[in-house]
């Protein structure tokens, strides 16, 4: 089977893309609204894009032609936190993905406690084992797309004691982190087998 993506409908392109780029890590993004309300929602168009500077990106779609709360808040405050949702938080993460009015505090809806980021103006999920405090680096309007790419510079990282650092490195132990990832539709995945293989030496 071969498809020209231009011949597909938007829905078909979305379904093909999100079932081929898998598994996707989930950025559980927390922000403050301009009016002092907390907001939390998951985004799986999420990627690590640079280590120096320390950059991550999240692509946020529009809802009926308007910015989602997360994007509106990020434009206002210039800040957000990426919380790593873990296996035990699947139901809570899903609860925060509902299409709620801006007034709804998703922390409250999902029964989550928040804390205040130290380096940026954003709340974070208190019991997430890994949190990245992000300052907006660049907001890229994607030509012809209803998505907007938000690039954040991670200024501070929180890691719980339950997630050790591999000795003599700065690698966080992913087996201890147990992050959730998204497949397509309602399907998720967790860390399965993690085979290790040394790279071939340079010749
Ligand atoms: C696992 C998961 C991943 C999602 N990924 C994205 C994404 O990458 N981009 C996006 O625009 N919406 C994504 N969504 C949908 C948003 O979470 C949803 O539209 C949410 O209501 C946005 O909340 P907000 O209006 O408070 O920002 C995802 C939903 C789920 C459950």
XYZ file of C-alpha atoms and ligand atoms in Angstrom:
234
model
C 0.000 0.000 0.000
C 1.245 3.439 -0.892
C -0.476 6.714 -0.181
C 0.240 10.256 -1.218
C -0.463 12.168 1.931
C -1.976 15.032 -0.081
C -4.763 12.686 -1.243
C -5.821 11.791 2.293
C -8.332 13.661 4.434
C -7.082 15.504 7.500
C -8.484 12.765 9.716
C -6.745 10.060 7.707
C -3.421 11.909 7.849
C -3.810 12.266 11.621
C -4.569 8.561 12.017
C -1.666 7.453 9.855
C 0.802 9.832 11.489
C -0.145 8.988 15.061
C -0.045 5.252 14.424
C 3.366 5.354 12.731
C 5.217 7.718 15.029
C 4.916 5.498 18.086
C 5.317 5.230 20.994
C 5.243 8.950 21.788
C 6.244 10.278 25.175
C 3.608 12.381 26.881
C 4.241 15.912 28.081
C 1.714 16.548 30.818
C 1.795 20.320 30.572
C 0.867 22.554 33.490
C 0.370 26.311 33.256
C -1.156 29.271 35.030
C -3.889 31.204 33.246
C -3.630 34.980 33.365
C -6.409 34.898 35.972
C -4.584 32.662 38.434
C -6.218 29.363 37.470
C -4.215 26.170 37.136
C -4.346 24.228 33.871
C -3.099 20.753 33.049
C -3.342 18.714 29.819
C -1.413 15.929 28.043
C 0.393 16.396 24.709
C 2.057 13.589 22.800
C 3.360 15.689 19.923
C 6.289 16.075 22.268
C 10.000 15.849 21.583
C 13.485 16.496 22.902
C 15.129 18.782 20.357
C 18.395 20.084 21.853
C 20.540 19.455 24.917
C 22.461 22.760 24.780
C 20.409 24.792 25.134
C 18.151 22.277 26.858
C 15.072 22.384 24.595
C 11.831 20.441 24.333
C 8.927 21.038 21.964
C 5.191 20.527 22.172
C 2.842 20.904 19.215
C -0.573 22.171 20.212
C -3.588 21.988 17.913
C -6.393 24.514 17.885
C -9.921 23.829 19.068
C -12.637 25.174 16.779
C -10.191 27.755 15.483
C -9.148 28.950 18.944
C -6.051 28.356 21.049
C -6.374 25.556 23.604
C -6.057 26.785 27.194
C -2.491 25.504 27.440
C -1.320 27.528 24.436
C -3.227 30.629 25.519
C -1.644 30.401 28.956
C 1.844 29.825 27.559
C 1.507 32.860 25.292
C 0.518 34.939 28.337
C 2.961 33.708 30.947
C 5.868 32.576 28.756
C 6.173 29.511 30.956
C 5.052 25.931 31.471
C 6.080 22.738 33.208
C 6.375 19.344 31.535
C 5.418 16.656 34.023
C 6.300 13.066 33.141
C 3.116 11.021 33.557
C 3.857 7.567 34.873
C 2.130 4.177 34.706
C 0.131 4.701 37.882
C -1.206 8.026 36.579
C -2.916 6.864 33.389
C -6.458 7.525 34.607
C -5.564 10.911 36.073
C -3.696 11.935 32.922
C -6.692 10.909 30.823
C -9.049 12.874 33.080
C -7.083 16.058 32.378
C -7.525 15.607 28.602
C -11.257 16.379 28.695
C -12.596 19.351 26.750
C -13.369 21.483 29.749
C -14.207 25.174 29.948
C -11.222 27.415 30.740
C -12.535 27.872 34.282
C -12.000 24.191 35.064
C -8.934 23.390 37.142
C -7.761 19.997 35.855
C -5.606 19.435 38.959
C -8.778 19.552 41.013
C -10.708 17.382 38.527
C -8.065 14.665 38.599
C -7.418 14.910 42.347
C -3.823 16.060 41.882
C -1.791 18.305 44.136
C 0.283 21.087 42.636
C 3.421 22.908 43.671
C 5.045 26.071 42.324
C 7.927 26.008 39.888
C 10.961 27.859 41.174
C 12.492 29.221 37.970
C 9.339 29.994 35.939
C 5.767 31.123 36.526
C 3.962 27.778 36.310
C 2.556 25.119 38.629
C 3.599 21.479 38.423
C 2.167 18.111 39.444
C 3.459 17.556 42.965
C 3.660 13.782 42.757
C 5.176 13.383 39.300
C 8.633 11.855 39.679
C 10.118 14.031 36.929
C 9.283 17.638 36.121
C 10.905 20.087 33.722
C 10.435 23.804 34.335
C 10.307 25.527 30.931
C 10.611 29.098 29.761
C 9.339 29.828 26.245
C 12.266 29.767 23.829
C 10.224 30.250 20.660
C 6.630 29.874 19.503
C 6.516 28.752 15.885
C 3.310 29.223 13.900
C 3.339 26.324 11.418
C 2.322 27.566 8.003
C -0.768 25.788 6.667
C -1.260 23.927 9.954
C -3.719 24.403 12.775
C -0.902 23.372 15.142
C 1.509 25.701 16.874
C 4.938 24.482 17.939
C 5.993 25.648 21.368
C 9.692 25.318 22.107
C 10.589 25.533 25.765
C 13.978 25.906 27.388
C 14.203 23.696 30.438
C 15.706 25.798 33.209
C 15.256 23.388 36.075
C 14.613 19.659 36.457
C 13.041 17.947 39.462
C 13.625 14.248 39.984
C 12.134 12.241 42.829
C 14.328 10.067 45.027
C 12.489 7.056 43.573
C 14.242 7.707 40.236
C 17.955 7.202 40.758
C 20.631 8.592 38.469
C 22.789 5.905 36.866
C 26.133 6.115 38.734
C 28.791 8.340 37.121
C 26.286 9.726 34.585
C 23.328 12.103 34.399
C 21.025 9.423 32.952
C 17.849 9.058 34.972
C 16.886 5.424 35.434
C 13.989 4.979 32.990
C 13.056 1.601 34.477
C 12.391 3.392 37.769
C 10.657 6.335 36.070
C 8.082 4.107 34.357
C 6.826 6.736 31.896
C 3.613 6.347 29.929
C 3.637 6.699 26.176
C 0.849 7.150 23.689
C 0.185 4.917 20.725
C -2.931 5.868 18.758
C -6.569 6.452 19.673
C -7.118 5.208 23.202
C -4.007 3.010 23.297
C -0.990 3.579 25.495
C 2.226 1.747 26.126
C 4.640 1.388 28.979
C 8.325 0.560 29.005
C 8.708 -3.029 27.856
C 11.920 -4.810 26.979
C 14.965 -2.551 27.009
C 17.707 -4.369 25.084
C 21.182 -2.825 25.332
C 23.715 -2.880 22.540
C 27.088 -1.179 22.233
C 27.571 0.869 19.080
C 30.157 -0.310 16.597
C 33.529 1.325 17.112
C 34.629 4.041 14.685
C 36.937 2.706 11.960
C -2.438 11.150 25.566
C -2.933 12.390 24.903
C -2.095 13.103 24.078
C -2.523 14.287 23.481
N -1.660 14.970 22.669
C -2.036 16.150 22.134
C -1.122 16.899 21.344
O 0.028 16.528 21.141
N -1.556 18.091 20.828
C -2.803 18.563 21.074
O -3.143 19.650 20.612
N -3.688 17.863 21.824
C -3.331 16.686 22.369
N -4.206 15.985 23.155
C -5.530 16.568 23.443
C -5.439 17.607 24.568
O -4.929 17.026 25.758
C -6.851 18.170 24.839
O -7.272 18.889 23.697
C -6.942 19.027 26.071
O -8.308 19.269 26.344
C -6.268 20.369 25.938
O -6.452 21.045 27.150
P -6.378 22.600 27.366
O -7.488 23.256 26.570
O -6.552 22.749 28.843
O -5.034 23.061 26.887
C -3.837 14.761 23.715
C -4.698 14.017 24.526
C -4.258 12.839 25.104
C -5.190 12.050 25.968
